[in-house]
Each structure stands twice: as structure tokens, then as C-alpha cells.
PDB file of C-alpha atoms and ligand atoms in Angstrom:
ATOM      1  CA  MET A   1     102.900  31.034 -29.852  1.00 65.00           C
ATOM      2  CA  LEU A   2     101.283  32.856 -33.037  1.00 68.00           C
ATOM      3  CA  SER A   3      98.625  31.096 -34.674  1.00 71.00           C
ATOM      4  CA  SER A   4      96.086  32.432 -31.464  1.00 71.00           C
ATOM      5  CA  LEU A   5      96.413  35.923 -32.090  1.00 73.00           C
ATOM      6  CA  ASN A   6      93.548  37.612 -33.573  1.00 77.00           C
ATOM      7  CA  GLU A   7      93.614  39.313 -36.994  1.00 81.00           C
ATOM      8  CA  GLN A   8      94.507  43.118 -35.252  1.00 78.00           C
ATOM      9  CA  GLN A   9      97.095  41.263 -32.857  1.00 76.00           C
ATOM     10  CA  LEU A  10      98.594  40.028 -35.527  1.00 76.00           C
ATOM     11  CA  GLU A  11      98.427  43.137 -37.710  1.00 79.00           C
ATOM     12  CA  THR A  12     100.084  45.310 -34.478  1.00 78.00           C
ATOM     13  CA  LEU A  13     102.862  42.226 -34.856  1.00 80.00           C
ATOM     14  CA  ALA A  14     103.787  42.635 -38.496  1.00 83.00           C
ATOM     15  CA  ALA A  15     103.915  46.446 -37.540  1.00 84.00           C
ATOM     16  CA  ALA A  16     106.789  45.900 -35.287  1.00 85.00           C
ATOM     17  CA  SER A  17     108.982  43.037 -36.627  1.00 91.00           C
ATOM     18  CA  ALA A  18     111.544  42.928 -39.142  1.00 93.00           C
ATOM     19  CA  ARG A  19     112.768  40.018 -41.137  1.00 94.00           C
ATOM     20  CA  ARG A  20     116.966  40.502 -40.742  1.00 94.00           C
ATOM     21  CA  ASN A  21     120.338  37.991 -41.680  1.00 96.00           C
ATOM     22  CA  PHE A  22     123.765  37.921 -40.164  1.00 96.00           C
ATOM     23  CA  PRO A  23     126.416  36.146 -40.979  1.00 97.00           C
ATOM     24  CA  LYS A  24     128.509  34.119 -38.896  1.00 96.00           C
ATOM     25  CA  GLY A  25     130.228  35.883 -35.875  1.00 96.00           C
ATOM     26  CA  ARG A  26     127.513  38.786 -35.567  1.00 97.00           C
ATOM     27  CA  THR A  27     126.544  39.315 -32.150  1.00 97.00           C
ATOM     28  CA  ILE A  28     122.907  39.920 -32.148  1.00 96.00           C
ATOM     29  CA  VAL A  29     122.545  40.778 -28.489  1.00 96.00           C
ATOM     30  CA  ALA A  30     124.480  41.237 -25.686  1.00 97.00           C
ATOM     31  CA  GLU A  31     124.855  40.281 -21.804  1.00 97.00           C
ATOM     32  CA  GLY A  32     124.559  43.450 -19.600  1.00 96.00           C
ATOM     33  CA  GLU A  33     122.618  45.828 -22.338  1.00 97.00           C
ATOM     34  CA  PRO A  34     119.421  47.288 -22.335  1.00 95.00           C
ATOM     35  CA  SER A  35     116.703  45.743 -24.149  1.00 92.00           C
ATOM     36  CA  GLN A  36     114.201  46.555 -27.778  1.00 90.00           C
ATOM     37  CA  SER A  37     113.508  43.868 -28.343  1.00 93.00           C
ATOM     38  CA  LEU A  38     112.624  39.700 -29.027  1.00 93.00           C
ATOM     39  CA  TYR A  39     114.291  37.103 -31.417  1.00 94.00           C
ATOM     40  CA  ILE A  40     113.220  34.729 -33.056  1.00 91.00           C
ATOM     41  CA  LEU A  41     115.547  32.322 -34.585  1.00 94.00           C
ATOM     42  CA  LEU A  42     114.450  31.275 -38.244  1.00 93.00           C
ATOM     43  CA  SER A  43     117.368  29.006 -39.922  1.00 95.00           C
ATOM     44  CA  GLY A  44     121.172  28.682 -37.997  1.00 96.00           C
ATOM     45  CA  ARG A  45     121.989  28.677 -35.064  1.00 95.00           C
ATOM     46  CA  ALA A  46     123.103  30.808 -32.329  1.00 97.00           C
ATOM     47  CA  LYS A  47     125.524  29.913 -29.269  1.00 97.00           C
ATOM     48  CA  VAL A  48     124.633  31.954 -26.006  1.00 97.00           C
ATOM     49  CA  GLN A  49     127.146  32.586 -23.860  1.00 97.00           C
ATOM     50  CA  ARG A  50     128.114  34.844 -20.622  1.00 97.00           C
ATOM     51  CA  SER A  51     131.584  35.736 -19.998  1.00 94.00           C
ATOM     52  CA  ASP A  52     133.426  37.383 -16.738  1.00 92.00           C
ATOM     53  CA  SER A  53     135.390  40.300 -16.824  1.00 90.00           C
ATOM     54  CA  GLU A  54     138.805  37.797 -17.870  1.00 90.00           C
ATOM     55  CA  GLY A  55     137.138  37.270 -20.518  1.00 87.00           C
ATOM     56  CA  LYS A  56     135.659  34.187 -19.564  1.00 91.00           C
ATOM     57  CA  GLU A  57     133.935  32.358 -21.565  1.00 94.00           C
ATOM     58  CA  VAL A  58     130.944  29.647 -21.482  1.00 95.00           C
ATOM     59  CA  ILE A  59     128.795  29.125 -24.120  1.00 96.00           C
ATOM     60  CA  LEU A  60     124.854  28.374 -21.848  1.00 96.00           C
ATOM     61  CA  ALA A  61     123.411  26.696 -25.111  1.00 95.00           C
ATOM     62  CA  VAL A  62     123.299  26.817 -28.356  1.00 94.00           C
ATOM     63  CA  LEU A  63     119.567  27.986 -29.915  1.00 95.00           C
ATOM     64  CA  GLY A  64     118.722  26.268 -33.594  1.00 93.00           C
ATOM     65  CA  SER A  65     115.858  27.587 -35.619  1.00 91.00           C
ATOM     66  CA  GLY A  66     112.530  28.326 -34.154  1.00 87.00           C
ATOM     67  CA  ASP A  67     113.710  29.438 -30.943  1.00 90.00           C
ATOM     68  CA  PHE A  68     113.320  32.245 -28.920  1.00 91.00           C
ATOM     69  CA  PHE A  69     115.485  34.971 -26.689  1.00 95.00           C
ATOM     70  CA  GLY A  70     115.219  38.078 -25.635  1.00 95.00           C
ATOM     71  CA  GLU A  71     112.528  37.584 -23.239  1.00 93.00           C
ATOM     72  CA  MET A  72     113.465  38.036 -20.752  1.00 94.00           C
ATOM     73  CA  SER A  73     115.087  41.504 -20.358  1.00 94.00           C
ATOM     74  CA  LEU A  74     111.432  41.753 -22.058  1.00 90.00           C
ATOM     75  CA  ILE A  75     109.952  40.155 -19.244  1.00 90.00           C
ATOM     76  CA  ASP A  76     112.111  41.296 -15.930  1.00 92.00           C
ATOM     77  CA  ASP A  77     113.857  45.030 -18.284  1.00 92.00           C
ATOM     78  CA  ALA A  78     116.661  43.618 -16.215  1.00 96.00           C
ATOM     79  CA  PRO A  79     119.559  44.016 -18.676  1.00 97.00           C
ATOM     80  CA  ARG A  80     119.696  41.392 -20.732  1.00 97.00           C
ATOM     81  CA  SER A  81     121.351  37.691 -20.028  1.00 97.00           C
ATOM     82  CA  ALA A  82     123.693  37.058 -21.736  1.00 97.00           C
ATOM     83  CA  SER A  83     125.406  37.290 -25.221  1.00 98.00           C
ATOM     84  CA  VAL A  84     124.127  35.819 -28.331  1.00 98.00           C
ATOM     85  CA  ILE A  85     126.174  34.921 -31.550  1.00 97.00           C
ATOM     86  CA  THR A  86     125.253  33.187 -34.392  1.00 97.00           C
ATOM     87  CA  LEU A  87     127.469  29.935 -35.192  1.00 95.00           C
ATOM     88  CA  GLU A  88     126.578  30.378 -39.577  1.00 94.00           C
ATOM     89  CA  SER A  89     124.523  32.740 -41.342  1.00 96.00           C
ATOM     90  CA  CYS A  90     120.665  33.346 -39.364  1.00 97.00           C
ATOM     91  CA  ASP A  91     117.402  33.924 -40.721  1.00 96.00           C
ATOM     92  CA  PHE A  92     115.997  36.659 -36.975  1.00 95.00           C
ATOM     93  CA  MET A  93     112.896  37.892 -37.247  1.00 92.00           C
ATOM     94  CA  SER A  94     113.013  40.701 -34.009  1.00 94.00           C
ATOM     95  CA  ILE A  95     110.034  42.243 -32.386  1.00 92.00           C
ATOM     96  CA  ASN A  96     109.644  45.696 -30.924  1.00 92.00           C
ATOM     97  CA  LYS A  97     110.010  44.583 -27.117  1.00 91.00           C
ATOM     98  CA  ASP A  98     106.242  47.222 -26.087  1.00 89.00           C
ATOM     99  CA  SER A  99     104.460  45.671 -29.029  1.00 86.00           C
ATOM    100  CA  PHE A 100     105.061  42.046 -28.172  1.00 86.00           C
ATOM    101  CA  LYS A 101     104.803  43.418 -24.820  1.00 88.00           C
ATOM    102  CA  ALA A 102     100.458  44.442 -25.242  1.00 87.00           C
ATOM    103  CA  ILE A 103     100.355  41.542 -27.294  1.00 83.00           C
ATOM    104  CA  LEU A 104     101.230  39.141 -24.356  1.00 85.00           C
ATOM    105  CA  MET A 105      99.312  41.134 -22.335  1.00 86.00           C
ATOM    106  CA  GLN A 106      96.140  39.938 -24.339  1.00 83.00           C
ATOM    107  CA  ASN A 107      96.371  37.047 -25.245  1.00 83.00           C
ATOM    108  CA  SER A 108      97.712  34.373 -22.681  1.00 84.00           C
ATOM    109  CA  GLU A 109      98.246  31.850 -25.351  1.00 83.00           C
ATOM    110  CA  VAL A 110     101.291  33.452 -26.248  1.00 83.00           C
ATOM    111  CA  SER A 111     101.761  34.117 -23.066  1.00 86.00           C
ATOM    112  CA  LEU A 112     101.515  30.164 -22.014  1.00 88.00           C
ATOM    113  CA  ALA A 113     104.005  29.315 -24.906  1.00 84.00           C
ATOM    114  CA  ILE A 114     106.890  32.112 -23.778  1.00 87.00           C
ATOM    115  CA  MET A 115     106.626  30.523 -20.396  1.00 90.00           C
ATOM    116  CA  ARG A 116     106.780  26.897 -21.924  1.00 89.00           C
ATOM    117  CA  GLY A 117     109.609  28.016 -23.309  1.00 88.00           C
ATOM    118  CA  LEU A 118     111.065  29.462 -20.102  1.00 92.00           C
ATOM    119  CA  VAL A 119     110.319  26.314 -18.404  1.00 94.00           C
ATOM    120  CA  LYS A 120     112.168  24.075 -21.492  1.00 92.00           C
ATOM    121  CA  ARG A 121     115.046  26.276 -20.107  1.00 93.00           C
ATOM    122  CA  LEU A 122     114.915  25.826 -17.372  1.00 95.00           C
ATOM    123  CA  ARG A 123     115.357  21.601 -17.699  1.00 96.00           C
ATOM    124  CA  GLU A 124     118.122  21.893 -19.696  1.00 93.00           C
ATOM    125  CA  ALA A 125     119.771  24.007 -17.230  1.00 94.00           C
ATOM    126  CA  ASP A 126     118.641  21.582 -14.201  1.00 95.00           C
ATOM    127  CA  LYS A 127     120.434  19.109 -16.673  1.00 92.00           C
ATOM    128  CA  LYS A 128     124.084  21.392 -17.229  1.00 91.00           C
ATOM    129  CA  ILE A 129     124.489  21.415 -12.843  1.00 93.00           C
ATOM    130  CA  GLU A 130     123.648  18.370 -11.972  1.00 92.00           C
ATOM    131  CA  THR A 131     125.827  17.232 -15.386  1.00 91.00           C
ATOM    132  CA  LEU A 132     128.571  19.626 -14.222  1.00 91.00           C
ATOM    133  CA  ALA A 133     128.437  18.809 -10.261  1.00 92.00           C
ATOM    134  CA  LEU A 134     128.393  14.743 -10.938  1.00 93.00           C
ATOM    135  CA  LEU A 135     130.372  13.622 -13.865  1.00 95.00           C
ATOM    136  CA  ASP A 136     134.437  13.792 -14.906  1.00 95.00           C
ATOM    137  CA  VAL A 137     135.181  15.521 -17.852  1.00 95.00           C
ATOM    138  CA  TYR A 138     134.646  12.404 -20.383  1.00 95.00           C
ATOM    139  CA  GLY A 139     131.161  12.135 -18.809  1.00 96.00           C
ATOM    140  CA  ARG A 140     130.649  16.013 -19.462  1.00 96.00           C
ATOM    141  CA  VAL A 141     131.919  15.491 -23.571  1.00 97.00           C
ATOM    142  CA  ALA A 142     130.082  12.657 -23.932  1.00 96.00           C
ATOM    143  CA  ARG A 143     126.221  14.362 -22.713  1.00 95.00           C
ATOM    144  CA  VAL A 144     128.146  17.518 -25.286  1.00 96.00           C
ATOM    145  CA  LEU A 145     128.779  14.868 -28.307  1.00 97.00           C
ATOM    146  CA  LEU A 146     125.017  13.052 -27.216  1.00 96.00           C
ATOM    147  CA  ASP A 147     123.288  16.128 -26.532  1.00 94.00           C
ATOM    148  CA  PHE A 148     124.428  17.643 -30.272  1.00 94.00           C
ATOM    149  CA  SER A 149     123.392  13.865 -32.292  1.00 96.00           C
ATOM    150  CA  GLU A 150     120.868  13.432 -34.050  1.00 95.00           C
ATOM    151  CA  ASN A 151     119.372   9.796 -35.272  1.00 95.00           C
ATOM    152  CA  VAL A 152     120.535   9.143 -39.097  1.00 94.00           C
ATOM    153  CA  ASP A 153     119.645   5.378 -40.563  1.00 93.00           C
ATOM    154  CA  GLY A 154     120.253   4.167 -37.046  1.00 93.00           C
ATOM    155  CA  GLU A 155     123.299   5.163 -36.355  1.00 95.00           C
ATOM    156  CA  ARG A 156     124.545   7.825 -34.065  1.00 96.00           C
ATOM    157  CA  ILE A 157     125.769  11.238 -35.443  1.00 97.00           C
ATOM    158  CA  VAL A 158     127.118  14.305 -34.826  1.00 96.00           C
ATOM    159  CA  LYS A 159     126.469  16.491 -37.733  1.00 92.00           C
ATOM    160  CA  ASN A 160     127.194  20.212 -37.718  1.00 88.00           C
ATOM    161  CA  LYS A 161     131.669  20.171 -36.942  1.00 87.00           C
ATOM    162  CA  LEU A 162     131.453  20.771 -33.088  1.00 91.00           C
ATOM    163  CA  PRO A 163     135.211  23.423 -31.998  1.00 92.00           C
ATOM    164  CA  ARG A 164     137.286  22.141 -29.296  1.00 94.00           C
ATOM    165  CA  GLN A 165     136.536  25.379 -27.962  1.00 94.00           C
ATOM    166  CA  GLU A 166     133.210  25.281 -27.923  1.00 94.00           C
ATOM    167  CA  ILE A 167     132.812  22.278 -26.631  1.00 96.00           C
ATOM    168  CA  ALA A 168     135.243  23.283 -23.735  1.00 96.00           C
ATOM    169  CA  LYS A 169     133.355  26.462 -23.640  1.00 96.00           C
ATOM    170  CA  MET A 170     130.285  24.038 -22.970  1.00 95.00           C
ATOM    171  CA  ILE A 171     131.671  22.088 -19.777  1.00 95.00           C
ATOM    172  CA  GLY A 172     133.996  24.652 -18.057  1.00 92.00           C
ATOM    173  CA  ALA A 173     137.178  22.090 -19.533  1.00 94.00           C
ATOM    174  CA  SER A 174     139.793  23.742 -20.808  1.00 94.00           C
ATOM    175  CA  ARG A 175     140.336  22.840 -24.770  1.00 95.00           C
ATOM    176  CA  GLU A 176     143.465  20.945 -24.601  1.00 97.00           C
ATOM    177  CA  MET A 177     141.701  18.493 -21.974  1.00 97.00           C
ATOM    178  CA  VAL A 178     139.074  18.586 -23.999  1.00 97.00           C
ATOM    179  CA  SER A 179     141.146  17.511 -26.238  1.00 96.00           C
ATOM    180  CA  ARG A 180     142.781  14.948 -24.751  1.00 97.00           C
ATOM    181  CA  VAL A 181     139.376  13.183 -24.208  1.00 97.00           C
ATOM    182  CA  MET A 182     138.634  13.234 -26.922  1.00 96.00           C
ATOM    183  CA  LYS A 183     141.158  11.474 -28.793  1.00 96.00           C
ATOM    184  CA  GLY A 184     140.628   8.609 -25.958  1.00 96.00           C
ATOM    185  CA  LEU A 185     138.176   8.263 -27.098  1.00 96.00           C
ATOM    186  CA  GLU A 186     138.601   7.943 -29.972  1.00 96.00           C
ATOM    187  CA  ILE A 187     141.651   5.649 -29.775  1.00 97.00           C
ATOM    188  CA  ASP A 188     139.051   3.865 -27.532  1.00 96.00           C
ATOM    189  CA  GLY A 189     136.186   3.044 -30.075  1.00 96.00           C
ATOM    190  CA  TYR A 190     133.632   5.518 -28.445  1.00 97.00           C
ATOM    191  CA  ILE A 191     133.833   7.447 -30.961  1.00 97.00           C
ATOM    192  CA  VAL A 192     134.548   7.347 -35.377  1.00 97.00           C
ATOM    193  CA  PRO A 193     136.166  10.780 -36.727  1.00 95.00           C
ATOM    194  CA  LEU A 194     133.186  10.529 -40.607  1.00 94.00           C
ATOM    195  CA  PRO A 195     134.365  13.564 -43.917  1.00 92.00           C
ATOM    196  CA  GLU A 196     133.162  17.229 -43.216  1.00 88.00           C
ATOM    197  CA  GLY A 197     134.287  16.831 -39.252  1.00 87.00           C
ATOM    198  CA  ARG A 198     131.369  14.706 -38.762  1.00 94.00           C
ATOM    199  CA  LEU A 199     131.172  12.499 -36.013  1.00 96.00           C
ATOM    200  CA  MET A 200     129.663   8.828 -35.124  1.00 97.00           C
ATOM    201  CA  LEU A 201     129.059   7.278 -32.457  1.00 97.00           C
ATOM    202  CA  ARG A 202     129.032   4.522 -30.582  1.00 97.00           C
ATOM    203  CA  GLU A 203     126.198   2.998 -27.855  1.00 94.00           C
ATOM    204  CA  LYS A 204     128.676   2.621 -25.058  1.00 95.00           C
ATOM    205  CA  ILE A 205     130.037   6.106 -25.170  1.00 96.00           C
ATOM    206  CA  SER A 206     126.217   6.336 -23.057  1.00 94.00           C
ATOM    207  CA  SER A 207     128.159   4.469 -20.390  1.00 94.00           C
ATOM    208  CA  TYR A 208     130.342   8.045 -19.186  1.00 92.00           C
ATOM    209  CA  ILE A 209     126.762   9.246 -17.873  1.00 89.00           C
ATOM    210  CA  GLY A 210     125.621   7.104 -16.509  1.00 76.00           C
TER     211      GLY A 210
HETATM  212  P1  LIG B   1     117.799  38.750 -22.338  1.00 81.89           P
HETATM  213  O1  LIG B   1     118.822  38.544 -21.122  1.00 81.89           O
HETATM  214  O2  LIG B   1     117.304  39.168 -22.659  1.00 81.89           O
HETATM  215  O3  LIG B   1     119.225  38.486 -23.246  1.00 81.89           O
HETATM  216  C1  LIG B   1     119.679  36.916 -23.138  1.00 81.89           C
HETATM  217  C2  LIG B   1     119.182  36.019 -24.087  1.00 81.89           C
HETATM  218  O4  LIG B   1     119.199  34.947 -24.244  1.00 81.89           O
HETATM  219  C3  LIG B   1     118.200  35.888 -22.540  1.00 81.89           C
HETATM  220  O5  LIG B   1     116.870  37.105 -22.966  1.00 81.89           O
HETATM  221  C4  LIG B   1     117.715  33.672 -23.206  1.00 81.89           C
HETATM  222  O6  LIG B   1     116.713  34.725 -23.548  1.00 81.89           O
HETATM  223  C5  LIG B   1     119.079  34.242 -23.744  1.00 81.89           C
HETATM  224  N1  LIG B   1     119.618  33.339 -22.427  1.00 81.89           N
HETATM  225  C6  LIG B   1     120.019  33.542 -21.353  1.00 81.89           C
HETATM  226  N2  LIG B   1     119.828  31.850 -20.318  1.00 81.89           N
HETATM  227  C7  LIG B   1     119.878  30.746 -21.056  1.00 81.89           C
HETATM  228  C8  LIG B   1     119.874  30.130 -21.075  1.00 81.89           C
HETATM  229  N3  LIG B   1     120.266  29.000 -19.754  1.00 81.89           N
HETATM  230  N4  LIG B   1     119.821  28.912 -22.128  1.00 81.89           N
HETATM  231  C9  LIG B   1     118.979  29.560 -23.666  1.00 81.89           C
HETATM  232  N5  LIG B   1     119.302  30.847 -23.336  1.00 81.89           N
HETATM  233  C10 LIG B   1     118.935  31.263 -22.544  1.00 81.89           C
END
């Protein structure tokens, strides 16, 4: 995104940005608040979350290094659409809203990169709607596990510990229900627990998502 900027734009951006580190559990942007900045996640993971008036929470996405956030209220000047909370220690680049907006107006490559990010999010949101509307709880858990897994020497491994509570918030189920489903998947040999909270997924788990 930044490679298309000319020297003057890069200088403007450098003057308007700051690198910051936040520990685990820190709210970087809060739902409903006015926006000041756009953020790029340089390292670590953070969750995008909304909550209702009773404090019930839903996780919309988990962001990783290279992802940006805070662009929505930057574009429409509405309050923050969701909260972004660190899941581990994270490094960010924060960029002042007005400076970034000025660059966005001048540089179509940067605008296009932001649009690509928004389209990616819409595709993921479509997939999530499909999951919630069409799959049962086993299917929803299976989809989360597959989405968070990576190929390690030919095996599908979930490397980062995924607390049951966090899975529950992603799929609109209770923690108890997720625990029951995970136990069932383990007994039936769909998932195999590994040391340090990692999980190995057997190929047959895909049968739950059709
Ligand atoms: P903003 O509304 O400024 O602040 C909250 C940010 O969360 C938002 O911008 C997006 O960057 C991000 N966000 C909101 N909804 C989603 C989603 N469904 N998937 C990924 N990121 C999102």
C-alpha cells in the first residue's frame, strides 16, 4: 500500500505516524467512540468485537500482522463500528486520520489498497453469515478450527491456543456448548489435542462444513 507513495507523501505520512506497543488485553479502539487514527498491525493478533447493552459479545474477526483497522470511521466519519482488543502483545503503527485522508485523496493506489481490504472483509463477512445461517454448532466449530489452522508438514494444525470462550463468541454459542462439541470431536477422532494448547485436525472434520 505504501510503496506507491512519492517522497513528499511518505514524509507527510512519517510525520503523522507513530509506532506503539500494547500488551495483551488492551482496547486499541472502542466501539462507539469518535476516531482519530488508522492503525496497521505490525506484529501480534487482535480481535474485532461488538457487544450489546447487556455486555454480551460477538467476535467479528481476528486480525494478524499486516492487517489494518480503523478505516471505516475514517471514511464515513461515523463512530467506531467495533472495538479492537489485543489478544497478545502487539506492535502497531498509528496514522493520524486527517493526514491519511489527504494521502487517500491524492493517491489512487492507496485508495485501491483500502478498497481491497474492505472487499476482503465483505467476503469474510459473507462467509460468516453463511456459516451462521446454514451450519449447526458442530459445523460452526469445525469452520472456526479450519479457518485458524495452517498446514504444518502436511498436517492441519491450530498453532495458537483458541480458548473455548473465544470460539463461543465467534459463533454465537455458549462456552458450555463449545466445550461439549470439542469433547465430541475429540472422542470421535476429528481433532487431536497436542501439547501447549495446539490442535491437530483430521481431514474428516471438513465433512461438517459440507
Ligand atoms: P472503525 O469502525 O473505524 O473501528 C473499528 C474497526 O474494526 C473498523 O473500523 C474496521 O477496521 C474493523 N472492523 C469492523 N468490522 C470488521 C469485520 N467484520 N472484520 C474485520 N474488521 C472489522
